[in-house]
Amino acid sequence: MVQVEEAVALKNTNRAQANIKLEAYGYAIADATKAIEIDQSFVKAYYRRAVANTAILKHADAIHDWKVVVRKNPSDKVAKAQYEACQKLVKRDAFLKAIEVAEAPSAAVGLDLENMIVEDSYDGVRLKDEMTKEFVDDMIQRFKDGKRIHKKYVFQIILAVKDLVYNEPTMVETKVEQDRKLTVCGDTHGQYFDLLEIFRLNGFPSEKHGYLFNGDFVDRGSWSTEIALLLYAYKWLYPNNFFLNRGNHETDDMNRMYGFEGECKAKYTERVFKLFSESFSALPLATLIGDKFLTLHGGLFSDDAVTLDDIRKLNRHNQRQPGQSGLMMEMLWTDPQTEPGRGPSKRGVGLQFGPDVTKRFCEKNGLEAVIRSHEVRMEGYEVEHDGRCITVFSAPKYCDSTENKGAYINIESDYKLQFQKFDAVPHPDIKPMAYANNGMMSMMGM
């Protein structure tokens, strides 16, 4: 009997590790918990649960399991380092919460752009008061060559776009006119060279060719600042037909864990990260395309009563970060499931919604489908829920470790969805998560 229980505990613990690899952290926590219930002395199960809770930023939960691991295996130097790192994160989270101010001053206060000097030695195109195609083209090449743009221009771009998106509604509404095209892209996650491959294959943004990037521009991939600045530059250049939805990785907690904060500090300054953070909180949460397709990063809601009007009325400016509940959190975090109804999230954050939920929402709001991102799809996209729920993911060979394709969706004035797949392209030898909290990431095999 004891051997059977040990085998079951081991099976659950191994499955927890597999779910960690799949980023199904909620399932990993459940599996590890089952293993612990069977065998309270099984150190590896505590270890897996600690890793999963750390990944979804539940540091206060993770710290208890790290403590158990260290107590049971005092010679495990790696676990001890993780326990100490987790203690620091818990203290940091408490400190940040304590100093949270509803109307904190902007990081732009005291930033004297007018008198900021761009040195004569700067070899890039100069930026004045308006974005130009010449500047964007030069910036694309600079980033390909491993160069940066001057920090004055970084500040200019972020501040200009912050103002633009702040003044857009929470749900942007757009139509595709005759002889125009709109391309919807999913997560790009700092994979700059794959973003350029989309433009190479599909055409660069222009007055007649709009783009919608559906969140998660940053984190994980190690060219997140390059992607964010390029997308922002295009938003400034084509404000009326280049759209940006917020994703769950355009949030402070995720950026601190998964690399964007560290990358901003390494390539530019901490102030750059703070300004990006302010701009992320100003981004719209959804885009309605031709009254037919609701496009948002995560998915649908815990309550069937939610309508498009509720999204329209949502004042996102009152809540900078999505929190653990509410419409904003659900729009950024939820996922579809094959079973009817709603279920617990495999991620450990948000929830999952079934085909019946999607059908009711679309019929109630006069929609053809919901377009969302947020999850790897091996073919780059997937049509599910009887055609009413479409996932598009635009980071091929995600994190250099998943053999998935990327995809994007072209929409013309007939509103027929045209799916295009593409493969990853080579990039310089810089690994994913190069700027992340690498101590924690090593726990997850990243």
Coordinates of C-alpha atoms in Angstrom, one line a residue:
M1 CA 0.0 0.0 0.0
V2 CA 2.8 2.4 0.9
Q3 CA 4.5 1.7 -2.4
V4 CA 1.3 2.4 -4.3
E5 CA 0.9 5.8 -2.5
E6 CA 4.5 6.7 -3.2
A7 CA 4.0 5.9 -6.9
V8 CA 0.8 8.0 -7.1
A9 CA 2.6 10.9 -5.3
L10 CA 5.5 10.6 -7.8
K11 CA 3.1 10.6 -10.7
N12 CA 1.4 13.7 -9.5
T13 CA 4.8 15.4 -8.9
N14 CA 6.1 14.6 -12.4
R15 CA 2.8 15.8 -13.9
A16 CA 3.3 19.1 -11.9
Q17 CA 6.6 19.5 -13.6
A18 CA 5.1 18.9 -17.0
N19 CA 2.4 21.5 -16.3
I20 CA 5.1 24.0 -15.2
K21 CA 6.7 23.5 -18.6
L22 CA 3.4 24.2 -20.3
E23 CA 2.8 27.3 -18.1
A24 CA -0.3 25.6 -16.6
Y25 CA 0.7 26.7 -13.2
G26 CA -2.7 26.3 -11.6
Y27 CA -2.7 22.6 -12.7
A28 CA 0.8 22.2 -11.4
I29 CA -0.2 23.5 -8.0
A30 CA -3.1 21.1 -7.8
D31 CA -1.0 18.2 -8.8
A32 CA 1.8 19.0 -6.3
T33 CA -0.9 19.5 -3.6
K34 CA -2.3 16.1 -4.2
A35 CA 1.2 14.6 -4.0
I36 CA 1.7 16.3 -0.6
E37 CA -1.7 15.1 0.7
I38 CA -0.5 11.5 -0.1
D39 CA 3.0 11.9 1.2
Q40 CA 3.7 15.0 3.4
S41 CA 7.4 14.2 3.4
F42 CA 7.8 14.3 -0.4
V43 CA 10.2 17.2 -0.8
K44 CA 10.0 17.4 -4.6
A45 CA 6.3 18.1 -4.4
Y46 CA 6.8 21.1 -2.2
Y47 CA 9.5 22.2 -4.6
R48 CA 7.2 22.0 -7.6
R49 CA 4.4 23.9 -5.8
A50 CA 6.8 26.6 -4.8
V51 CA 8.0 27.0 -8.4
A52 CA 4.4 27.2 -9.7
N53 CA 3.3 29.8 -7.1
T54 CA 6.4 31.8 -7.8
A55 CA 5.6 31.8 -11.5
I56 CA 2.2 33.4 -11.0
L57 CA 3.6 35.9 -8.5
K58 CA 2.1 34.3 -5.4
H59 CA 5.2 34.8 -3.4
A60 CA 3.5 34.6 0.0
D61 CA 2.2 31.1 -0.8
A62 CA 5.5 30.0 -2.4
I63 CA 7.6 31.0 0.7
H64 CA 6.0 28.4 2.9
D65 CA 7.0 25.6 0.5
W66 CA 10.5 26.9 0.0
K67 CA 10.8 26.9 3.8
V68 CA 9.8 23.3 4.0
V69 CA 12.2 22.3 1.3
V70 CA 15.1 24.1 3.1
R71 CA 14.2 22.5 6.4
K72 CA 14.0 19.0 5.0
N73 CA 17.1 19.5 2.7
P74 CA 19.3 22.0 4.5
S75 CA 22.2 21.1 2.1
D76 CA 20.3 22.2 -1.0
K77 CA 22.0 25.4 -1.8
V78 CA 19.7 26.2 -4.8
A79 CA 16.5 25.8 -2.7
K80 CA 18.1 28.0 0.0
A81 CA 18.8 30.7 -2.5
Q82 CA 15.2 30.5 -3.8
Y83 CA 13.9 30.8 -0.3
E84 CA 16.0 33.9 0.4
A85 CA 15.0 35.4 -3.0
C86 CA 11.3 34.7 -2.2
Q87 CA 11.7 36.4 1.2
K88 CA 13.0 39.5 -0.5
L89 CA 10.1 39.4 -3.0
V90 CA 7.5 39.2 -0.2
K91 CA 9.1 42.1 1.5
R92 CA 9.3 44.1 -1.7
D93 CA 5.6 43.4 -2.5
A94 CA 4.6 44.5 1.0
F95 CA 6.7 47.7 0.6
L96 CA 5.2 48.5 -2.8
K97 CA 1.7 48.0 -1.5
A98 CA 2.4 50.2 1.5
I99 CA 3.7 53.1 -0.7
E100 CA 0.9 52.7 -3.3
V101 CA -0.6 56.1 -4.0
A102 CA -3.7 56.6 -6.2
E103 CA -2.3 59.7 -7.8
A104 CA 1.4 59.2 -7.6
P105 CA 3.4 61.7 -9.6
S106 CA 4.4 60.7 -13.1
A107 CA 7.9 59.7 -13.8
A108 CA 7.8 62.4 -16.4
V109 CA 7.9 65.1 -13.7
G110 CA 11.2 67.0 -13.9
L111 CA 12.0 65.5 -17.3
D112 CA 13.3 68.4 -19.3
L113 CA 13.2 67.0 -22.9
E114 CA 13.5 70.4 -24.5
N115 CA 17.0 70.9 -23.1
M116 CA 18.1 67.3 -23.3
I117 CA 21.1 67.2 -25.7
V118 CA 21.5 64.6 -28.5
E119 CA 25.3 64.5 -28.9
D120 CA 26.8 65.2 -32.3
S121 CA 28.3 61.7 -32.2
Y122 CA 24.8 60.1 -32.4
D123 CA 24.7 58.5 -35.8
G124 CA 21.0 57.9 -36.2
V125 CA 18.2 59.9 -37.8
R126 CA 17.1 62.8 -35.6
L127 CA 13.5 63.1 -34.2
K128 CA 11.8 66.4 -33.9
D129 CA 8.3 67.0 -32.8
E130 CA 6.5 64.4 -35.0
M131 CA 7.3 60.8 -35.8
T132 CA 8.5 60.2 -39.4
K133 CA 8.8 57.1 -41.5
E134 CA 12.5 58.0 -42.0
F135 CA 13.0 57.8 -38.2
V136 CA 11.1 54.5 -37.9
D137 CA 13.0 52.9 -40.8
D138 CA 16.3 54.0 -39.3
M139 CA 15.2 52.7 -35.9
I140 CA 14.3 49.3 -37.3
Q141 CA 17.8 48.9 -38.8
R142 CA 19.5 50.2 -35.6
F143 CA 17.8 47.6 -33.5
K144 CA 18.7 44.9 -36.0
D145 CA 22.3 46.0 -35.7
G146 CA 22.2 45.8 -31.9
K147 CA 22.2 49.6 -31.5
R148 CA 19.9 51.7 -29.4
I149 CA 18.1 55.0 -30.0
H150 CA 19.0 58.1 -27.9
K151 CA 17.2 58.1 -24.6
K152 CA 15.7 61.5 -25.4
Y153 CA 13.9 59.9 -28.3
V154 CA 12.8 57.0 -26.1
F155 CA 11.2 59.5 -23.7
Q156 CA 9.6 61.3 -26.6
I157 CA 8.1 58.2 -28.0
I158 CA 6.7 56.8 -24.8
L159 CA 5.2 60.2 -23.7
A160 CA 3.6 60.9 -27.1
V161 CA 2.0 57.4 -27.2
K162 CA 0.9 57.5 -23.6
D163 CA -1.1 60.6 -24.4
L164 CA -2.6 59.1 -27.5
V165 CA -3.7 55.8 -26.0
Y166 CA -4.9 57.5 -22.7
N167 CA -7.4 59.4 -24.8
E168 CA -8.7 56.4 -26.6
P169 CA -11.8 54.6 -25.2
T170 CA -11.4 51.4 -23.2
M171 CA -12.8 49.5 -26.2
V172 CA -11.6 51.1 -29.4
E173 CA -14.1 50.7 -32.3
T174 CA -12.8 50.5 -35.9
K175 CA -14.0 49.5 -39.3
V176 CA -12.1 48.3 -42.3
E177 CA -12.9 50.5 -45.3
Q178 CA -12.8 49.6 -49.0
D179 CA -9.2 49.1 -50.3
R180 CA -7.9 48.9 -46.7
K181 CA -6.5 46.0 -44.6
L182 CA -6.2 45.4 -40.9
T183 CA -3.8 42.7 -39.6
V184 CA -4.4 41.3 -36.1
C185 CA -1.3 39.9 -34.3
G186 CA -1.1 38.1 -31.0
D187 CA 1.7 37.9 -28.5
T188 CA 5.1 38.9 -29.7
H189 CA 6.9 38.6 -26.3
G190 CA 10.1 40.4 -27.1
Q191 CA 10.8 38.4 -30.3
Y192 CA 11.9 41.3 -32.4
F193 CA 13.3 39.5 -35.4
D194 CA 10.0 37.5 -35.7
L195 CA 8.1 40.7 -35.6
L196 CA 10.1 42.0 -38.5
E197 CA 9.3 38.7 -40.3
I198 CA 5.6 39.5 -40.0
F199 CA 6.2 42.9 -41.6
R200 CA 8.5 41.4 -44.3
L201 CA 5.9 38.8 -45.3
N202 CA 2.7 40.8 -44.8
G203 CA 3.8 44.4 -45.5
F204 CA 4.8 47.2 -43.2
P205 CA 2.2 49.4 -41.5
S206 CA 0.9 52.2 -43.7
E207 CA -2.0 54.6 -44.1
K208 CA -3.9 51.8 -45.9
H209 CA -2.6 48.8 -44.0
G210 CA -3.4 49.0 -40.3
Y211 CA -2.3 46.6 -37.5
L212 CA -3.7 45.6 -34.2
F213 CA -1.3 44.1 -31.7
N214 CA -3.3 42.2 -29.1
G215 CA -1.1 42.5 -26.0
D216 CA 2.0 40.8 -24.5
F217 CA 4.5 42.8 -26.6
V218 CA 7.1 42.4 -23.9
D219 CA 8.7 40.0 -21.4
R220 CA 10.4 36.6 -22.0
G221 CA 12.0 37.5 -25.3
S222 CA 15.2 39.6 -24.9
W223 CA 14.3 42.4 -27.4
S224 CA 11.2 43.7 -25.5
T225 CA 12.3 47.3 -25.5
E226 CA 12.9 47.1 -29.3
I227 CA 9.4 45.8 -29.9
A228 CA 7.7 48.2 -27.5
L229 CA 9.5 51.2 -29.0
L230 CA 8.8 50.1 -32.6
L231 CA 5.1 49.5 -32.0
Y232 CA 4.9 52.8 -30.2
A233 CA 6.6 54.6 -33.0
Y234 CA 4.1 53.2 -35.5
K235 CA 1.3 54.2 -33.2
W236 CA 2.6 57.7 -33.2
L237 CA 3.1 57.7 -37.0
Y238 CA -0.3 56.2 -37.8
P239 CA -2.5 57.0 -34.7
N240 CA -5.8 56.2 -36.4
N241 CA -5.1 52.8 -37.9
F242 CA -2.4 51.3 -35.7
F243 CA -3.9 49.8 -32.5
L244 CA -2.5 48.3 -29.3
N245 CA -4.5 46.3 -26.7
R246 CA -3.1 45.7 -23.3
G247 CA -2.0 42.2 -22.3
N248 CA -1.4 40.5 -19.0
H249 CA 2.3 41.2 -19.5
E250 CA 1.8 44.9 -19.8
T251 CA 1.7 45.0 -16.0
D252 CA 4.2 45.8 -13.3
D253 CA 4.3 42.5 -11.5
M254 CA 4.9 40.5 -14.7
N255 CA 7.5 42.9 -15.9
R256 CA 9.5 42.6 -12.7
M257 CA 9.5 38.8 -12.9
Y258 CA 9.7 38.1 -16.6
G259 CA 12.3 40.6 -17.8
F260 CA 11.0 43.8 -19.2
E261 CA 11.9 45.9 -16.1
G262 CA 15.4 44.4 -16.1
E263 CA 15.8 45.0 -19.8
C264 CA 14.7 48.7 -19.6
K265 CA 17.3 49.2 -16.8
A266 CA 20.0 47.4 -18.7
K267 CA 19.5 49.2 -22.0
Y268 CA 18.2 52.5 -20.9
T269 CA 17.2 53.7 -17.3
E270 CA 14.8 52.8 -14.5
R271 CA 12.8 55.9 -15.5
V272 CA 12.2 54.4 -18.9
F273 CA 10.6 51.4 -17.3
K274 CA 8.4 53.7 -15.1
L275 CA 7.2 55.6 -18.1
F276 CA 6.5 52.5 -20.0
S277 CA 4.5 51.2 -17.0
E278 CA 2.4 54.4 -17.0
S279 CA 1.8 54.0 -20.7
F280 CA 0.8 50.4 -20.4
S281 CA -1.8 51.3 -17.8
A282 CA -3.2 53.8 -20.3
L283 CA -3.6 51.2 -23.1
P284 CA -7.1 50.2 -24.3
L285 CA -8.3 46.7 -23.2
A286 CA -10.2 45.7 -26.3
T287 CA -10.8 46.6 -29.9
L288 CA -14.2 46.0 -31.7
I289 CA -13.6 45.4 -35.4
G290 CA -16.5 46.2 -37.7
D291 CA -19.1 45.4 -35.0
K292 CA -18.2 41.8 -35.7
F293 CA -15.1 40.8 -33.8
L294 CA -14.3 41.6 -30.2
T295 CA -10.5 41.5 -29.9
L296 CA -9.0 41.3 -26.4
H297 CA -6.0 39.6 -24.9
G298 CA -7.4 37.0 -22.6
G299 CA -11.0 36.1 -23.0
L300 CA -14.6 36.2 -21.6
F301 CA -16.1 36.8 -18.2
S302 CA -17.3 35.1 -15.0
D303 CA -20.8 36.6 -15.5
D304 CA -23.1 36.2 -18.5
A305 CA -24.5 39.6 -17.8
V306 CA -21.4 41.4 -19.1
T307 CA -22.0 43.2 -22.4
L308 CA -20.0 45.4 -24.8
D309 CA -21.5 48.4 -23.1
D310 CA -19.9 47.3 -19.8
I311 CA -16.5 47.3 -21.5
R312 CA -17.3 50.7 -23.0
K313 CA -18.1 52.1 -19.6
L314 CA -15.1 50.6 -17.8
N315 CA -12.9 53.4 -16.6
R316 CA -9.5 51.7 -16.8
H317 CA -7.8 54.9 -15.6
N318 CA -9.1 54.3 -12.1
Q319 CA -7.1 51.0 -11.8
R320 CA -3.5 51.0 -13.1
Q321 CA -2.9 47.3 -12.4
P322 CA -5.5 44.5 -13.1
G323 CA -5.6 43.0 -9.6
Q324 CA -7.0 39.6 -8.7
S325 CA -10.6 40.0 -9.8
G326 CA -12.9 42.2 -11.9
L327 CA -13.5 42.9 -15.6
M328 CA -10.0 44.1 -16.3
M329 CA -8.3 41.0 -14.8
E330 CA -10.7 38.7 -16.7
M331 CA -10.1 40.5 -20.0
L332 CA -6.3 40.0 -19.6
W333 CA -6.2 36.5 -18.1
T334 CA -9.0 34.1 -19.0
D335 CA -8.8 31.1 -21.4
P336 CA -11.2 29.0 -23.4
Q337 CA -11.9 25.4 -22.4
T338 CA -13.6 22.6 -24.4
E339 CA -16.1 21.7 -21.7
P340 CA -19.3 23.7 -21.3
G341 CA -19.6 26.2 -18.5
R342 CA -16.8 27.7 -16.6
G343 CA -13.9 26.1 -14.7
P344 CA -10.8 27.0 -12.7
S345 CA -7.9 28.4 -14.6
K346 CA -5.1 26.1 -15.5
R347 CA -2.8 29.1 -14.9
G348 CA -4.0 29.7 -11.3
V349 CA -5.2 33.2 -12.2
G350 CA -8.6 34.0 -13.7
L351 CA -10.9 31.3 -15.1
Q352 CA -11.7 29.2 -18.1
F353 CA -14.9 29.6 -20.2
G354 CA -16.6 27.0 -22.4
P355 CA -18.3 27.1 -25.9
D356 CA -21.7 27.8 -24.4
V357 CA -20.4 30.9 -22.6
T358 CA -18.8 32.1 -25.9
K359 CA -22.0 31.4 -27.8
R360 CA -24.2 33.3 -25.4
F361 CA -21.8 36.3 -25.3
C362 CA -21.6 36.5 -29.1
E363 CA -25.4 36.2 -29.6
K364 CA -26.2 38.7 -26.9
N365 CA -23.8 41.3 -28.4
G366 CA -24.3 40.6 -32.1
L367 CA -20.8 39.4 -32.7
E368 CA -19.5 36.8 -35.1
A369 CA -16.5 35.8 -32.9
V370 CA -14.1 36.7 -30.1
I371 CA -10.5 37.0 -31.2
R372 CA -8.0 36.6 -28.3
S373 CA -4.3 35.7 -27.8
H374 CA -2.6 34.8 -24.5
E375 CA -1.8 31.1 -25.3
V376 CA 0.7 29.3 -27.5
R377 CA -0.9 27.5 -30.4
M378 CA 1.2 25.0 -32.3
E379 CA -0.1 26.2 -35.7
G380 CA 0.0 29.8 -34.6
Y381 CA -3.8 30.0 -34.3
E382 CA -6.8 27.9 -33.5
V383 CA -10.5 28.3 -34.2
E384 CA -12.6 26.7 -31.5
H385 CA -16.0 27.0 -29.8
D386 CA -17.8 26.3 -33.1
G387 CA -15.9 29.1 -34.8
R388 CA -16.8 31.8 -32.2
C389 CA -13.5 31.8 -30.3
I390 CA -10.2 32.4 -32.2
T391 CA -6.8 32.4 -30.7
V392 CA -3.9 34.0 -32.5
F393 CA -0.3 33.8 -31.2
S394 CA 2.6 35.6 -33.1
A395 CA 5.7 34.4 -31.3
P396 CA 7.0 31.4 -33.3
K397 CA 9.3 29.0 -31.5
Y398 CA 8.3 30.6 -28.3
C399 CA 11.2 31.2 -25.9
D400 CA 13.4 29.2 -28.3
S401 CA 12.0 26.0 -26.8
T402 CA 8.5 25.4 -28.3
E403 CA 8.3 24.2 -31.9
N404 CA 5.2 26.3 -32.6
K405 CA 4.5 28.4 -35.7
G406 CA 3.4 32.1 -35.4
A407 CA 0.3 33.5 -37.1
Y408 CA -1.6 36.7 -37.9
I409 CA -5.0 37.4 -39.3
N410 CA -5.7 39.7 -42.2
I411 CA -9.1 41.4 -42.4
E412 CA -10.3 43.3 -45.4
S413 CA -13.6 45.2 -46.0
D414 CA -15.6 41.9 -46.5
Y415 CA -14.6 41.0 -42.9
K416 CA -13.5 37.5 -43.9
L417 CA -10.7 36.2 -41.7
Q418 CA -7.6 35.3 -43.6
F419 CA -5.1 33.3 -41.4
Q420 CA -1.4 33.3 -42.2
K421 CA 1.2 31.2 -40.6
F422 CA 4.9 31.8 -40.4
D423 CA 8.1 30.3 -39.0
A424 CA 10.6 31.7 -36.6
V425 CA 13.7 33.3 -38.1
P426 CA 17.3 33.3 -36.8
H427 CA 18.3 35.9 -34.2
P428 CA 21.5 37.0 -32.4
D429 CA 22.7 34.6 -29.8
I430 CA 21.0 36.1 -26.8
K431 CA 18.8 33.7 -24.9
P432 CA 15.2 34.4 -23.8
M433 CA 14.8 35.7 -20.3
A434 CA 18.2 37.3 -20.4
Y435 CA 17.0 40.2 -18.3
A436 CA 14.6 38.3 -16.1
N437 CA 14.7 37.3 -12.5
N438 CA 17.0 34.5 -13.5
G439 CA 17.2 32.8 -10.1
M440 CA 13.5 32.1 -10.3
M441 CA 13.5 31.4 -14.0
S442 CA 16.1 28.7 -13.6
M443 CA 13.6 26.9 -11.3
M444 CA 11.3 26.7 -14.3
G445 CA 13.9 25.4 -16.7
M446 CA 13.8 28.7 -18.7

